[in-house]
Coordinates of C-alpha atoms in Angstrom, one line a residue:
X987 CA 0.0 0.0 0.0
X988 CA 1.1 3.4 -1.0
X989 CA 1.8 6.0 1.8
X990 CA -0.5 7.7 0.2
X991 CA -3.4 5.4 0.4
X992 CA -2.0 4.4 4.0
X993 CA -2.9 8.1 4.7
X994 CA -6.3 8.2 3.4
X995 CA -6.8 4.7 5.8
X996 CA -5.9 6.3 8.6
X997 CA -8.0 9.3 8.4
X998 CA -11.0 7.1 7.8
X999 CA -10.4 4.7 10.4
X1000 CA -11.2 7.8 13.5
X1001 CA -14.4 8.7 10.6
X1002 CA -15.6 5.3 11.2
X1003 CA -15.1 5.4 14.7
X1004 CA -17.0 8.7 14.9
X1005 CA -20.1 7.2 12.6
X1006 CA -19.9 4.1 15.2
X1007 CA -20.4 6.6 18.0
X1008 CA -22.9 8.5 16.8
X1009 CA -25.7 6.1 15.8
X1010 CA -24.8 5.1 19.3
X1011 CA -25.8 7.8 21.2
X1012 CA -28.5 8.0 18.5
X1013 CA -29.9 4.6 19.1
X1014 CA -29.9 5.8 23.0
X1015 CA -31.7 8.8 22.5
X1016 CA -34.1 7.0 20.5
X1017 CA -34.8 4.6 23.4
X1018 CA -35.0 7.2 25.8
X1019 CA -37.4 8.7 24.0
X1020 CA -39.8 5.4 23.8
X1021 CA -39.2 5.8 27.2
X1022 CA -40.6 9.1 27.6
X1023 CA -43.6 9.2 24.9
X1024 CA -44.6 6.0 27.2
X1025 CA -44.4 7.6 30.8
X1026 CA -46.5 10.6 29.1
X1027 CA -48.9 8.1 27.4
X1028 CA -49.5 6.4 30.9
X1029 CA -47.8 2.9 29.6
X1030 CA -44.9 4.2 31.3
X1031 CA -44.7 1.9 34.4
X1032 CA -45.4 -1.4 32.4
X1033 CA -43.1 -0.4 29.3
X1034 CA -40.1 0.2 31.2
X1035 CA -40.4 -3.1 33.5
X1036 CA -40.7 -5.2 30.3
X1037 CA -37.4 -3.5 29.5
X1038 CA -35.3 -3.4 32.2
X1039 CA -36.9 -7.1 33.6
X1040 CA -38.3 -8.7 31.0
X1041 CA -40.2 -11.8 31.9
X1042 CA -40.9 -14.9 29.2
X1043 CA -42.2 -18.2 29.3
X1044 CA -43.9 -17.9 32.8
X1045 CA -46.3 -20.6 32.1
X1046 CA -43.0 -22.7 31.8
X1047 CA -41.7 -21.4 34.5
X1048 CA -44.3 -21.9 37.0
X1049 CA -44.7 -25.2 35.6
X1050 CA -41.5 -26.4 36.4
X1051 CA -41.2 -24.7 39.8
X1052 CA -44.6 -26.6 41.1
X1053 CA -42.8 -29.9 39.4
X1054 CA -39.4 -29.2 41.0
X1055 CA -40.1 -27.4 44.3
X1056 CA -38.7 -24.0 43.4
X1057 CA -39.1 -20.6 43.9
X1058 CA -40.1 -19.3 40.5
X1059 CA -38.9 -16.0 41.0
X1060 CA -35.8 -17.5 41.7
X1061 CA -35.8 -19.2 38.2
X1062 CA -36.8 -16.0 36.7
X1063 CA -33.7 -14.6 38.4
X1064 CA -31.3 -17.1 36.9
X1065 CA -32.7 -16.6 33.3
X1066 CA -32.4 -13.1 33.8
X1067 CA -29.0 -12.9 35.0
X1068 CA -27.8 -15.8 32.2
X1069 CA -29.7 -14.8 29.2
X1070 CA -31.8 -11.7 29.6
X1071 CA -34.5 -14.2 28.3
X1072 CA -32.8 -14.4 25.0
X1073 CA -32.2 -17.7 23.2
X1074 CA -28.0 -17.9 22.9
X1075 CA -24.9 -19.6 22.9
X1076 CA -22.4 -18.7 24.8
X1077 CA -18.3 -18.9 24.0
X1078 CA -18.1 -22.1 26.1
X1079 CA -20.6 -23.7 24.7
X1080 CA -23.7 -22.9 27.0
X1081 CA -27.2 -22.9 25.3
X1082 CA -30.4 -21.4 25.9
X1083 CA -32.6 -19.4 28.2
X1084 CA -31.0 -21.0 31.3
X1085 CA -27.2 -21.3 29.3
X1086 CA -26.5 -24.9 30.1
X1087 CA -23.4 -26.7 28.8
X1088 CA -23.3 -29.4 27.2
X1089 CA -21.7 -31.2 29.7
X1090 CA -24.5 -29.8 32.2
X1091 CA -27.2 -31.4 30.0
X1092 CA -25.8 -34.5 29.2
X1093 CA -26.1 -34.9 32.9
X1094 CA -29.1 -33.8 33.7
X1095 CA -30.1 -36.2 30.5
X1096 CA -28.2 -38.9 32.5
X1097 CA -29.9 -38.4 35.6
X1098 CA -33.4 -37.3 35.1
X1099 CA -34.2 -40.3 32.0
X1100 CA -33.8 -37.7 29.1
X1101 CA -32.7 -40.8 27.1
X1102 CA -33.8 -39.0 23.7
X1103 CA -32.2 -35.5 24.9
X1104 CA -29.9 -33.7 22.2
X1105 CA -28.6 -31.2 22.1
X1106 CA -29.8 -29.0 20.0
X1107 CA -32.8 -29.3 22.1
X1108 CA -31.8 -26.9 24.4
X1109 CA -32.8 -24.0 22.0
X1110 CA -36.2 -25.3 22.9
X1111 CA -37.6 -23.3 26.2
X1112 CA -39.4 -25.7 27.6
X1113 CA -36.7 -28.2 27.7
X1114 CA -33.5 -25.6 28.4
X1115 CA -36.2 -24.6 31.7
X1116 CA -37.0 -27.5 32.9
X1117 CA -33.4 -28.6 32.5
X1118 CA -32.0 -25.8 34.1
X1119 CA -34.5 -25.9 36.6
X1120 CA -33.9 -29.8 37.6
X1121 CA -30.2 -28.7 37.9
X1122 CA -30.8 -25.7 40.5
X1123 CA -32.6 -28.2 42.9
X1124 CA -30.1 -30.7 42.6
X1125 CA -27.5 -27.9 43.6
X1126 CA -29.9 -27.1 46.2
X1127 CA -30.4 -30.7 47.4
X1128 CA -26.5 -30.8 47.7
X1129 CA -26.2 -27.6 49.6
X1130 CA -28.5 -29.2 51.9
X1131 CA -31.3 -26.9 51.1
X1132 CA -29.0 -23.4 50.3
X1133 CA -29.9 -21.3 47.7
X1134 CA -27.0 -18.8 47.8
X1135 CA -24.5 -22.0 47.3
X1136 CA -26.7 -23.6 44.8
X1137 CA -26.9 -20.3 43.2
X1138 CA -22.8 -19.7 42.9
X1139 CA -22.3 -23.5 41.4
X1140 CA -24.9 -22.8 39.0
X1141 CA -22.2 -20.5 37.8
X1142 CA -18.8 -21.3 38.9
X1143 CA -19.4 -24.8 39.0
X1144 CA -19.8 -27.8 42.0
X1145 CA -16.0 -28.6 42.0
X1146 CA -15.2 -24.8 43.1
X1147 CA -18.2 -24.3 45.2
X1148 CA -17.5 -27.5 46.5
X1149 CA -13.6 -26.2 47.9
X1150 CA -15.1 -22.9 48.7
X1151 CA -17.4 -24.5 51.4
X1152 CA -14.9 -27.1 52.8
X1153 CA -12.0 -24.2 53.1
X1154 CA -15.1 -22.1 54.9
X1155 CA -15.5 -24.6 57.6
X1156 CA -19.1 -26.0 56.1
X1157 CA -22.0 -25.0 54.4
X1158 CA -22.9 -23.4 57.5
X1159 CA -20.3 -20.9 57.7
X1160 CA -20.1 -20.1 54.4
X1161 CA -20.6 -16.5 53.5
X1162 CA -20.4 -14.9 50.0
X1163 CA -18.3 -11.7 50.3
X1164 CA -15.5 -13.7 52.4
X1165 CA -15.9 -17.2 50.3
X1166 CA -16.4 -16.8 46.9
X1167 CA -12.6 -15.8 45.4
X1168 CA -14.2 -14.9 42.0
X1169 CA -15.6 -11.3 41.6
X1170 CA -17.7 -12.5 39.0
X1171 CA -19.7 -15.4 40.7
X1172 CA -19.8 -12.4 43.9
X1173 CA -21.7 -11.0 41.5
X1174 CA -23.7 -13.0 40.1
X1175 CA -25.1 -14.1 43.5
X1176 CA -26.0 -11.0 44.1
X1177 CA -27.4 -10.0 41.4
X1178 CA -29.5 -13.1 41.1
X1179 CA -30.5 -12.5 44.5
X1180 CA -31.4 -9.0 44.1
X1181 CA -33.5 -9.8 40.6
X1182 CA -35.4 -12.7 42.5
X1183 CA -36.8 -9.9 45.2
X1184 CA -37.4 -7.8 41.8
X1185 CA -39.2 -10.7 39.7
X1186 CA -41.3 -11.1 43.2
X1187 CA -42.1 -7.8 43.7
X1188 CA -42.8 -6.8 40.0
X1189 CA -44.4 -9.9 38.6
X1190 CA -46.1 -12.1 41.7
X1191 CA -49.3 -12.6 39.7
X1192 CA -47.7 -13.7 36.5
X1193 CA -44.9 -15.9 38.0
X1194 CA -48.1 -17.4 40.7
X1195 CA -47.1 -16.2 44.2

């Protein structure tokens, strides 16, 4: 490439960059603006919920969590937190409302009689729901009934939850700021925790509490 064309690269590439910026903030203003017109309109309240905690599939949900004993705000919560109740695969693999790996599934296949399971069958959200949802009570079953334990191996996995809880002297002293080393799963406890009280608060007729 000439210098010259070099030259006329480089002054496009921060052009680009600029464009990218702009429709940006425009898309932002735009959605502010939904937001607005709807708080004027009186669909204000409702609008913004089903934006900033969208709920999908409750039928499903509230179905499994009569089936599996669960809180469904709490399953709400984890879809929420994994998937903002979009349908995806993740880097590692992970499919699904509920993002389950395929190793995940395979088990849950394994252990719940799922002999046809595939899975490509996790795009399906009845099957990624009540798969993810058999899997949070077996974490809970093994955490002898804890929620906030089941909760961080449903996303740093049983292995490291596992050594978290014996170097914390049991499940009994196990607390989440001092016990969980990884800022992320901190997080995501918490912010699964804090969505559940959200989902309950926000949608207890829809989710049947």
């Amino acid at each position: 490439m000439s210098s010259h064309a070099a030259s006329r690269v480089a002054r496009r590439r921060p052009r680009a960059r600029i464009r990218r910026r702009r429709l940006a903030a425009v898309a932002v203003v735009a959605l502010l603006g939904v937001v607005c017109a709807a708080l004027v309109s009186g669909l204000g309240e409702p609008l913004v919920r089903e934006i900033t905690l969208p709920l999908k599939h409750d039928d499903i949900i509230r179905q499994q969590a009569a089936d599996k004993g669960l809180d469904p705000a709490l399953i709400a919560a984890v879809i929420y937190e994994e998937s903002r109740f979009r349908d995806q695969t993740s880097h590692a693999g992970a499919r699904g409302l509920m993002q389950i790996t395929p190793d995940t599934a395979d088990f849950i296949a394994r252990h719940s009689g799922g002999y046809r399971f595939k899975q490509s069958d996790l795009a399906t959200p009845q099957i990624n729901i009540a798969y993810g949802s058999y899997y949070l009570r077996y974490l809970i079953d093994h955490y002898g009934g804890s929620e906030t334990l089941a909760v961080a191996a449903y996303n740093a996995g049983l292995g490291n939850v596992d050594r978290w809880v014996e170097k914390a002297g049991g499940a009994s002293e196990f607390k989440s700021a001092e016990h969980i080393p990884f800022p992320e799963t901190r997080a995501y406890v918490e912010n699964v925790m804090d969505r559940r009280g959200e989902y309950r608060d926000n949608y207890a007729d829809d989710l049947g509490l």
